[in-house]
Short mmCIF file of C-alpha atoms and ligand atoms in Angstrom, two decimals:
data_model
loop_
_atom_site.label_atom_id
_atom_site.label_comp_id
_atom_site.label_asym_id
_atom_site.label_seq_id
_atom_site.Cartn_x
_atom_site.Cartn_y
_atom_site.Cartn_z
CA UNK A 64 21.89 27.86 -21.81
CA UNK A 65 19.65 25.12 -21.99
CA UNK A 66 18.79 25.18 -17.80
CA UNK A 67 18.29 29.14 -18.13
CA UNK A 68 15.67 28.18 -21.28
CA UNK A 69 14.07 25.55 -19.13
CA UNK A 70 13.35 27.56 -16.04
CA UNK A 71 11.99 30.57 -18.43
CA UNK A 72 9.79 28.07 -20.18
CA UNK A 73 8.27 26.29 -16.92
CA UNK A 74 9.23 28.36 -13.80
CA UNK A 75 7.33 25.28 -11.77
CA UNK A 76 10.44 23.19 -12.61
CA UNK A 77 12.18 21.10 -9.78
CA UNK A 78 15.91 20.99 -10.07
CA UNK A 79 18.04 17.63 -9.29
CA UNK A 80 15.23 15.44 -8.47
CA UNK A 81 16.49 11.76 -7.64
CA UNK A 82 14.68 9.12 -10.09
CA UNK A 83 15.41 6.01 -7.92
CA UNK A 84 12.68 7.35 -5.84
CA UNK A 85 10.02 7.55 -8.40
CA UNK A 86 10.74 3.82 -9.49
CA UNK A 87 9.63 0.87 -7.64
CA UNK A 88 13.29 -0.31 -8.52
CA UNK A 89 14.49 2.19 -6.86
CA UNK A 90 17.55 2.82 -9.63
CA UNK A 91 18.17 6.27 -11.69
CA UNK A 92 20.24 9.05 -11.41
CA UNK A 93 19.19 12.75 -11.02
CA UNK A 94 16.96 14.50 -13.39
CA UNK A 95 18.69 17.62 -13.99
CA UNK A 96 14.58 19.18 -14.82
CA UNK A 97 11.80 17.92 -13.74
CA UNK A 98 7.86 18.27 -13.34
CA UNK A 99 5.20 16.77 -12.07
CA UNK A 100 1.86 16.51 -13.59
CA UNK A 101 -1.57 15.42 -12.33
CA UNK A 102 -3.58 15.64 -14.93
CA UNK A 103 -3.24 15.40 -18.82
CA UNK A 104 -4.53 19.02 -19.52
CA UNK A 105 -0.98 19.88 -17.64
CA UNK A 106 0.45 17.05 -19.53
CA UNK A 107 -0.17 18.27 -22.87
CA UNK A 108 0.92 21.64 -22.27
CA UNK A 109 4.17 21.02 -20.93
CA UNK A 110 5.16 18.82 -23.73
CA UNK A 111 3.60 21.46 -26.04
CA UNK A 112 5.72 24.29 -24.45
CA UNK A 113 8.70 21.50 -24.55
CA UNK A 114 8.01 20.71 -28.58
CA UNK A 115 7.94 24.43 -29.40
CA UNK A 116 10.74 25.42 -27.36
CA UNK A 117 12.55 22.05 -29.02
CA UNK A 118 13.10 21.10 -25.38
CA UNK A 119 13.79 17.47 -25.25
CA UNK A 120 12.06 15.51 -22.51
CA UNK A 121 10.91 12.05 -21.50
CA UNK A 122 7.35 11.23 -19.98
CA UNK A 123 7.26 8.45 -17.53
CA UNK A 124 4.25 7.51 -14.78
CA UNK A 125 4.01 4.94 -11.73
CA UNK A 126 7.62 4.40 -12.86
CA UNK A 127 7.15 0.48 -12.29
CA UNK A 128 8.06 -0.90 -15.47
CA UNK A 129 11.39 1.84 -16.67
CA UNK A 130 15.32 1.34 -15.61
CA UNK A 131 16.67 4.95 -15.54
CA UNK A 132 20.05 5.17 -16.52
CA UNK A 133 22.86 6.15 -14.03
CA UNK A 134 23.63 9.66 -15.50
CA UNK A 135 20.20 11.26 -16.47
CA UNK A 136 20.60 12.78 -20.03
CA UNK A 137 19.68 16.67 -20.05
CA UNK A 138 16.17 15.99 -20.74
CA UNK A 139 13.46 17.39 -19.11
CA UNK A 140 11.56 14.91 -16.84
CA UNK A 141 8.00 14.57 -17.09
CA UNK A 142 6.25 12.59 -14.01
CA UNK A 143 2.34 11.95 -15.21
CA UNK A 144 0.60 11.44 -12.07
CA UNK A 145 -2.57 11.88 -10.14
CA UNK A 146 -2.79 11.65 -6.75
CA UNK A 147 -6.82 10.68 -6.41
CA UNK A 148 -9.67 10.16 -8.04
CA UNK A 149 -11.37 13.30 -8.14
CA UNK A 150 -14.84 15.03 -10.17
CA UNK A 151 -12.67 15.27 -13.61
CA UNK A 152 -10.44 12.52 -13.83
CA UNK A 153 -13.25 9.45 -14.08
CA UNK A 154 -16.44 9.10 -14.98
CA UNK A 155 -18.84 6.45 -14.64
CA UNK A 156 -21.46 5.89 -17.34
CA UNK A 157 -23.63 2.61 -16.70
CA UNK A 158 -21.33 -0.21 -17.48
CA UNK A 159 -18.85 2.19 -19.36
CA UNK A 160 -15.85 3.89 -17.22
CA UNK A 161 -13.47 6.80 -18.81
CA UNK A 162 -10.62 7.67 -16.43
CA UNK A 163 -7.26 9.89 -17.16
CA UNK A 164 -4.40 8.40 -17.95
CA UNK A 165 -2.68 9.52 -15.03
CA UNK A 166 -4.60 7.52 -12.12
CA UNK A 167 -3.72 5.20 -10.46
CA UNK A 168 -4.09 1.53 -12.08
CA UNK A 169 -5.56 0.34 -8.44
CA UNK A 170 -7.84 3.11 -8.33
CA UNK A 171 -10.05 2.14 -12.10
CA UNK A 172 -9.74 -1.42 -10.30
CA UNK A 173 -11.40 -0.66 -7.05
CA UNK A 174 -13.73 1.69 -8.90
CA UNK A 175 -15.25 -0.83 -11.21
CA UNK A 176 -15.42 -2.72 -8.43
CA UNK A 177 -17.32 -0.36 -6.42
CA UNK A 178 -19.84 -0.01 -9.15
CA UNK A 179 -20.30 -4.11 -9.33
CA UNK A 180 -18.28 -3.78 -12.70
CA UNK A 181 -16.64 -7.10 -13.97
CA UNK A 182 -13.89 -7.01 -16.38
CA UNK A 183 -10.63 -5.63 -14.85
CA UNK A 184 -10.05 -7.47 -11.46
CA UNK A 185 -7.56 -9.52 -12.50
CA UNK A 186 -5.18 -6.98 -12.95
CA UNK A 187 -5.50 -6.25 -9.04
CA UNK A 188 -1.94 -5.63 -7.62
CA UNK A 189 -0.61 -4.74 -10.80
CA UNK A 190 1.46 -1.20 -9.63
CA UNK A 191 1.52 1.83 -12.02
CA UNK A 192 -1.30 4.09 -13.58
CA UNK A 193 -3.82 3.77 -16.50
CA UNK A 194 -2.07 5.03 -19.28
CA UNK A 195 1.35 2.65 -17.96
CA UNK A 196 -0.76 -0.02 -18.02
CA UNK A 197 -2.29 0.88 -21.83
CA UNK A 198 1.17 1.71 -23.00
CA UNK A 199 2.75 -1.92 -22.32
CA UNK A 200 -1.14 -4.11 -22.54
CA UNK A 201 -0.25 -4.99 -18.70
CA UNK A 202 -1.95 -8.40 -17.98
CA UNK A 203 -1.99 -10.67 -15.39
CA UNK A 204 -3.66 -14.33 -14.68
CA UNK A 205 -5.95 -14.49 -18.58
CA UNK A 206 -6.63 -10.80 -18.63
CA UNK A 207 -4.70 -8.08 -20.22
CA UNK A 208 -5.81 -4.21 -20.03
CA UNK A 209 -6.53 -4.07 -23.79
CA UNK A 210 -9.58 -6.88 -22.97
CA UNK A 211 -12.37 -4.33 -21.61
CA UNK A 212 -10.70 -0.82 -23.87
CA UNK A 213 -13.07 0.89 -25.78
CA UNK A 214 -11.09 3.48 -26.93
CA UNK A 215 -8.04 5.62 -25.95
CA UNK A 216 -7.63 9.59 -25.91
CA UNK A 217 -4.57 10.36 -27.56
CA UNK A 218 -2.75 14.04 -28.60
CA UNK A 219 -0.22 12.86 -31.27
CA UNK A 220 1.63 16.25 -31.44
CA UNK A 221 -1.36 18.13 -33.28
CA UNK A 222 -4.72 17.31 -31.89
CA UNK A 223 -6.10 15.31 -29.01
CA UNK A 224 -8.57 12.56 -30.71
CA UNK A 225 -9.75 9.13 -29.92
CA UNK A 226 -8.86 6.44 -31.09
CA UNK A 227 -10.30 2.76 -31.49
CA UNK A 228 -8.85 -0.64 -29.52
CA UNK A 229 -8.11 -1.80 -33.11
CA UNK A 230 -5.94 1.54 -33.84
CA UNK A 231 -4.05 1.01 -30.25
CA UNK A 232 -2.78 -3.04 -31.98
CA UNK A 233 -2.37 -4.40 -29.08
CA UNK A 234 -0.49 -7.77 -29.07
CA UNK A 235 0.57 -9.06 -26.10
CA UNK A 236 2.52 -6.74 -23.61
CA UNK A 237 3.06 -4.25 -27.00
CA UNK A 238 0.62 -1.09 -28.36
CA UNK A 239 0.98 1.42 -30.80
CA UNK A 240 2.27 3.41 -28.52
CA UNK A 241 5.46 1.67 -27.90
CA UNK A 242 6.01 2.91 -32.13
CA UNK A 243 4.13 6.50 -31.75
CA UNK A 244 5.28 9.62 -30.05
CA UNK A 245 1.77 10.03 -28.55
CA UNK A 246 0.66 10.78 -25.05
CA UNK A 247 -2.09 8.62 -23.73
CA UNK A 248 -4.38 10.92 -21.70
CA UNK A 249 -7.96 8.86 -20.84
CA UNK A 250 -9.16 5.64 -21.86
CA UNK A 251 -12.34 4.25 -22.05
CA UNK A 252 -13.38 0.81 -20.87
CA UNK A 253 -16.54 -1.35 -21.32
CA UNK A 254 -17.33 -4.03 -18.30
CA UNK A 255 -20.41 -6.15 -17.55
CA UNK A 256 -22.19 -6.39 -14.58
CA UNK A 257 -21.03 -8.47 -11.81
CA UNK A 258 -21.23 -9.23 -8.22
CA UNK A 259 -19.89 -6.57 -6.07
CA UNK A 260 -18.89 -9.06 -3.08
CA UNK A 261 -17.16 -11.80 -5.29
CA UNK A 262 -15.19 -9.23 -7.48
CA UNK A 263 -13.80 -7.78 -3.88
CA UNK A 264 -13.02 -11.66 -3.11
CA UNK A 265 -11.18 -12.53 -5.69
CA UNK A 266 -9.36 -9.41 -6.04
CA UNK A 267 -7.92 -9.54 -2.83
CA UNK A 268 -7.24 -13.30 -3.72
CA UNK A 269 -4.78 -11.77 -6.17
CA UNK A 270 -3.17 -9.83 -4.39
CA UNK A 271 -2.92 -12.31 -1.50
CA UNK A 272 -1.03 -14.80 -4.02
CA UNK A 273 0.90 -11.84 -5.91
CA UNK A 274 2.42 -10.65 -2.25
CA UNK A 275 3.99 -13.94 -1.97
CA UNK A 276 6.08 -13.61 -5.13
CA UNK A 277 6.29 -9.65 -5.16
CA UNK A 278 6.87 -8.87 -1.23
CA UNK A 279 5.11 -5.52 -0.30
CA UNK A 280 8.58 -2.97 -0.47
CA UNK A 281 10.70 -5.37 -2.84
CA UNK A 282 12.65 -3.27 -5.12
CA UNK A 283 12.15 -4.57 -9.09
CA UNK A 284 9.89 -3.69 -11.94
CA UNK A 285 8.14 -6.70 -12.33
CA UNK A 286 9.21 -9.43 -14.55
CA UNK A 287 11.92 -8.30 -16.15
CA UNK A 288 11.61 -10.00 -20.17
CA UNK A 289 8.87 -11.08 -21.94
CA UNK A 290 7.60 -14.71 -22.22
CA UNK A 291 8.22 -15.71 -25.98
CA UNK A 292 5.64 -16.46 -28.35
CA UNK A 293 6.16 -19.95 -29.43
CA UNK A 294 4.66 -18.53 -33.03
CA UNK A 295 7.64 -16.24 -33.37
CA UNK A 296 10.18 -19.55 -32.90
CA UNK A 297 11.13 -21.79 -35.49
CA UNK A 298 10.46 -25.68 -34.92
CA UNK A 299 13.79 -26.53 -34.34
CA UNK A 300 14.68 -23.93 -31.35
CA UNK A 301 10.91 -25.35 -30.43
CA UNK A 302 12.14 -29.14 -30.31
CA UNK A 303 14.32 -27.76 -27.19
CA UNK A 304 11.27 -26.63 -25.14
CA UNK A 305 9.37 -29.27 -23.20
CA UNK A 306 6.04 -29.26 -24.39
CA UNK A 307 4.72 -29.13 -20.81
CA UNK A 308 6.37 -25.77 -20.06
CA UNK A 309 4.45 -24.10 -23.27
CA UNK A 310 1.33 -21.87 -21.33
CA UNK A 311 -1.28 -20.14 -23.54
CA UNK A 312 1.08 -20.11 -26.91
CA UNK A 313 4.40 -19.00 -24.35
CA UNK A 314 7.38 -20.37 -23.28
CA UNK A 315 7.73 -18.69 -20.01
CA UNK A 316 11.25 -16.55 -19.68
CA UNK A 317 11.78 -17.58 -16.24
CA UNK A 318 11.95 -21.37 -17.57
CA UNK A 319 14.61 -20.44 -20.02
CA UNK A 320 16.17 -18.16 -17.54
CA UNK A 321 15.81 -20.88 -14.52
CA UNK A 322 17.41 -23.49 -17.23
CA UNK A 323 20.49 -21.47 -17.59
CA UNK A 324 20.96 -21.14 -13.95
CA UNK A 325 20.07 -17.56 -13.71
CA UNK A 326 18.34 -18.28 -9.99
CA UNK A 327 20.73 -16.66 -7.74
CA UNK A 328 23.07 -14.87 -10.34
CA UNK A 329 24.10 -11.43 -9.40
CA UNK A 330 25.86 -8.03 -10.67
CA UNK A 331 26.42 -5.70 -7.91
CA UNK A 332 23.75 -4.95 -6.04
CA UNK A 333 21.43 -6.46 -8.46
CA UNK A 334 20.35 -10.07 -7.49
CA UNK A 335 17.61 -12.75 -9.05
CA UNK A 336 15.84 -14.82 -6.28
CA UNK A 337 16.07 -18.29 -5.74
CA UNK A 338 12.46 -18.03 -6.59
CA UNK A 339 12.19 -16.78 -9.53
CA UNK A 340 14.38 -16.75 -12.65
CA UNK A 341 12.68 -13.63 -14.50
CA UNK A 342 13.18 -11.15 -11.34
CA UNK A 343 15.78 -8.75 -11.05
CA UNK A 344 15.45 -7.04 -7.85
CA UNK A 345 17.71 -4.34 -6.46
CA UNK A 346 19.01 -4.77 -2.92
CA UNK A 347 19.48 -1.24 -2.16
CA UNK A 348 22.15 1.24 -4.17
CA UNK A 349 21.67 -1.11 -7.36
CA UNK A 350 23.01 0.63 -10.84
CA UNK A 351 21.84 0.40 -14.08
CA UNK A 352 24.84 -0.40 -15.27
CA UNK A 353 24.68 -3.15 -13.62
CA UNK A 354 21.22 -4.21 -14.31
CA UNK A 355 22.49 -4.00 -17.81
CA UNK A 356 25.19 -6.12 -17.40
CA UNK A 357 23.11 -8.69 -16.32
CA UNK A 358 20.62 -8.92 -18.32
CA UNK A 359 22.71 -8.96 -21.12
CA UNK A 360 24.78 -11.62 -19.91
CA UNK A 361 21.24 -13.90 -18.99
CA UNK A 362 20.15 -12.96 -22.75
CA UNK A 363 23.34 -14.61 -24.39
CA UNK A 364 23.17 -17.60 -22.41
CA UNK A 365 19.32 -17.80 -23.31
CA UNK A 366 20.05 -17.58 -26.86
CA UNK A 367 23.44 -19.72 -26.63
CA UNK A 368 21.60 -22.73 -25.33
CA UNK A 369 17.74 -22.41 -27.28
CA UNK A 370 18.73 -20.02 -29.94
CA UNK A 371 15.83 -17.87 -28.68
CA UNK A 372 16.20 -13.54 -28.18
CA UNK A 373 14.86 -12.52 -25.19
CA UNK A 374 13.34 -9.09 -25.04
CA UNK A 375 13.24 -6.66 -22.36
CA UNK A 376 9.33 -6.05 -20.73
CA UNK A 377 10.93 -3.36 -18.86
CA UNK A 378 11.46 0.39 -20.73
CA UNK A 379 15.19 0.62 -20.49
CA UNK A 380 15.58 4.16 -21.23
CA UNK A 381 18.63 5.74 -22.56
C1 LIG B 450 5.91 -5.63 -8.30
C2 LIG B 450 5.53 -5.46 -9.74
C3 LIG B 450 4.65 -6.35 -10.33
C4 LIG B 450 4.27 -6.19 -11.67
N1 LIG B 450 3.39 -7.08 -12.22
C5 LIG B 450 3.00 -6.93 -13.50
C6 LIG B 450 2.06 -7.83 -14.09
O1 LIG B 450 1.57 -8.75 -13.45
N2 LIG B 450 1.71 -7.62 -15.39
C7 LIG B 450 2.23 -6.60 -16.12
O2 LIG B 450 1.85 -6.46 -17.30
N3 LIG B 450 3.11 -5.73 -15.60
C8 LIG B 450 3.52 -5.87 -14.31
N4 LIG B 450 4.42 -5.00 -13.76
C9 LIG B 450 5.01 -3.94 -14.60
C10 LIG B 450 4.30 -2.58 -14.49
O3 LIG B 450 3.62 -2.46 -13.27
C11 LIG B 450 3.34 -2.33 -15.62
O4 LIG B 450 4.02 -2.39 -16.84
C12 LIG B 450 2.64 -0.97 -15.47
O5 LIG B 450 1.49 -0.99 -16.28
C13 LIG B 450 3.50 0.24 -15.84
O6 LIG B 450 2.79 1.43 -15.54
P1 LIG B 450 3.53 2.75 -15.03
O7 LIG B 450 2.52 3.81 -14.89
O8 LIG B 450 4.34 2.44 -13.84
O9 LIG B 450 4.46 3.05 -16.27
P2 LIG B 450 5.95 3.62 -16.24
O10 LIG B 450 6.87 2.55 -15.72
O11 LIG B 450 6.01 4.93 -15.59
O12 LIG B 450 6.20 3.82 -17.79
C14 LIG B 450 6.27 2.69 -18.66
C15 LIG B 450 6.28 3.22 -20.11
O13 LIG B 450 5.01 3.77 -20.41
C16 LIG B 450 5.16 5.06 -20.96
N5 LIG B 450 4.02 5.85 -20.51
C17 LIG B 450 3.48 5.87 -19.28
N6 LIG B 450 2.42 6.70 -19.23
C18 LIG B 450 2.29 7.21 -20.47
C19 LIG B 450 1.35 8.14 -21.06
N7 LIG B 450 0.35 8.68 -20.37
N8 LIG B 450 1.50 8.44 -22.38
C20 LIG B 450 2.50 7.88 -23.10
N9 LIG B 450 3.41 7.00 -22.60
C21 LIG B 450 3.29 6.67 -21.30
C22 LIG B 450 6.48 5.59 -20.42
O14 LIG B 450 7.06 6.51 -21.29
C23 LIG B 450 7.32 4.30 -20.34
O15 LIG B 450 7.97 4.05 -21.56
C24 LIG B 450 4.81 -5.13 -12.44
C25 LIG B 450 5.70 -4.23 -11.83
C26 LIG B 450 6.06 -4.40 -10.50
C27 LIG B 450 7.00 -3.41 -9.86
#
């Protein structure tokens, strides 16, 4: 009943659509429904059509930062993303940039670049689009999106509005939006001027030393839990952290994960490098399940030996 209402409601719909492929860790089962959007006027009215019709559904982007389950729940699918930058999806103001949720991260990067804008070039290399990056506060090397936001444009199931960087409480790798059922549809960012040659420079810098650790093709979605914020520990799980280890107010998962011996641990087809503790990468044909398994099993021996919870950075979606 449910696939007749669906293919009434959006005749566009694409049947059995393999998820692994839309993930850069290449693991999810097939969407029974599912569409692809480019922009979020399309966005909105899907999920409109989906809320009235009490069609449930799940939005997802760049798809390099969720684990789809095995068996996909009958949901309808919703892929937010736009190929290019075209006339409607950016705008440049002066030193101000608005861009649709759905573009490319990479793209606002080389854009403000382009216009001699400082502000977001650390984030260079960083996969996924705007609004994935907004929804998590993606960061990298001192700078996290949230930094240069202005505001964000938001429909929260009545009206599309804007709201403030204060509104969005960002903390670090967390938003409102990880609480709200809202879409994210544009965002607003305010950089400085800077020179055009030595943003370029060090943005390819980044992504020069990021290749090393994330080689072009590997199949993960980026560190897997957050660093913990020595704030949220108590002083005696604290007197079990080397002081030295401790970076900006952290103590860095892949230390607790490297103490416990993770390096090298493995469920199936799901392996962590000798390199790095906090990467679970999938070798080809990797499960859920199995990344799961894993990462439960890493998070008890984390909080066996330090006493500390790690949490997930990755949307595991159910
Ligand atoms: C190789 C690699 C390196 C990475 N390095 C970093 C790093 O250095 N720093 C970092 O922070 N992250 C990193 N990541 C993680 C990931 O790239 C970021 O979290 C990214 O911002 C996610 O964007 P996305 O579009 O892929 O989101 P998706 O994975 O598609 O979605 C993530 C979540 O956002 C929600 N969402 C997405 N778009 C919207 C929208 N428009 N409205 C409402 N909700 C939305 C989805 O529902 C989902 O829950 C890395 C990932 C990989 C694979």
């Amino acid at each position: 009943m449910i696939d007749k209402l669906i293919r009434n409601v959006f005749p566009e719909v694409e049947k059995k659509v393999s998820l692994a492929a839309f993930t850069t860790f290449g693991i999810g089962g097939v969407a029974p429904w599912f569409i692809l959007v480019e922009d979020a006027e399309q966005l909105v009215q899907v999920v409109q059509k989906a809320r009235t019709q009490k069609i449930p559904y799940y939005i997802f982007a760049g798809g390099s930062n969720v684990v789809f389950p095995d068996k996909i729940p009958k949901k309808l699918i919703i892929c937010l993303r736009a190929s290019r930058l075209n006339k409607i999806n950016h705008e440049v103001k002066a030193n101000r940039i608005e861009i649709e949720a759905g573009v490319p991260l990479s793209l606002l990067i080389s854009l403000s670049i382009r216009n001699s804008l400082q502000g977001l070039e650390s984030l260079s290399g960083i996969p996924g689009t705007v609004g994935g990056a907004i929804y998590g506060n993606a960061g990298a090397y001192g700078q996290s999106i949230s930094d240069k936001l202005e505001a964000v444009l938001i429909w929260d199931g009545k009206n599309t509005r804007w709201v403030t960087k204060e509104e969005c409480q960002f903390t670090y790798r967390s938003s409102i939006f990880k609480k709200k059922d809202w879409l994210i549809l544009s965002a607003r960012f305010i950089l400085f001027a800077g020179d055009k040659k030595e943003l370029q420079q060090k943005s390819r810098q980044i992504i020069a030393i990021r290749n090393k650790k994330y080689v072009p093709g590997i199949k993960c979605p980026g560190s897997f839990f957050k660093n913990v914020l020595v704030k949220n520990v108590s002083k005696v799980v604290l007197k079990n952290i080397p002081p030295e280890k401790i970076i900006e107010g952290k103590i860095p998962a892949g230390f607790l994960l490297e103490s416990i011996g993770a390096k090298n641990s493995r469920q199936g087809q799901i392996f962590i490098p000798d390199f790095h503790g906090n990467l679970l990468i999938n070798e080809g044909g990797g499960r859920a399940s199995d990344v799961v398994k894993l990462a439960s099993r890493l998070q008890k021996k984390v909080k066996d030996k330090f006493g500390i919870n790690l949490e997930a950075e990755v949307q595991i979606v159910n």
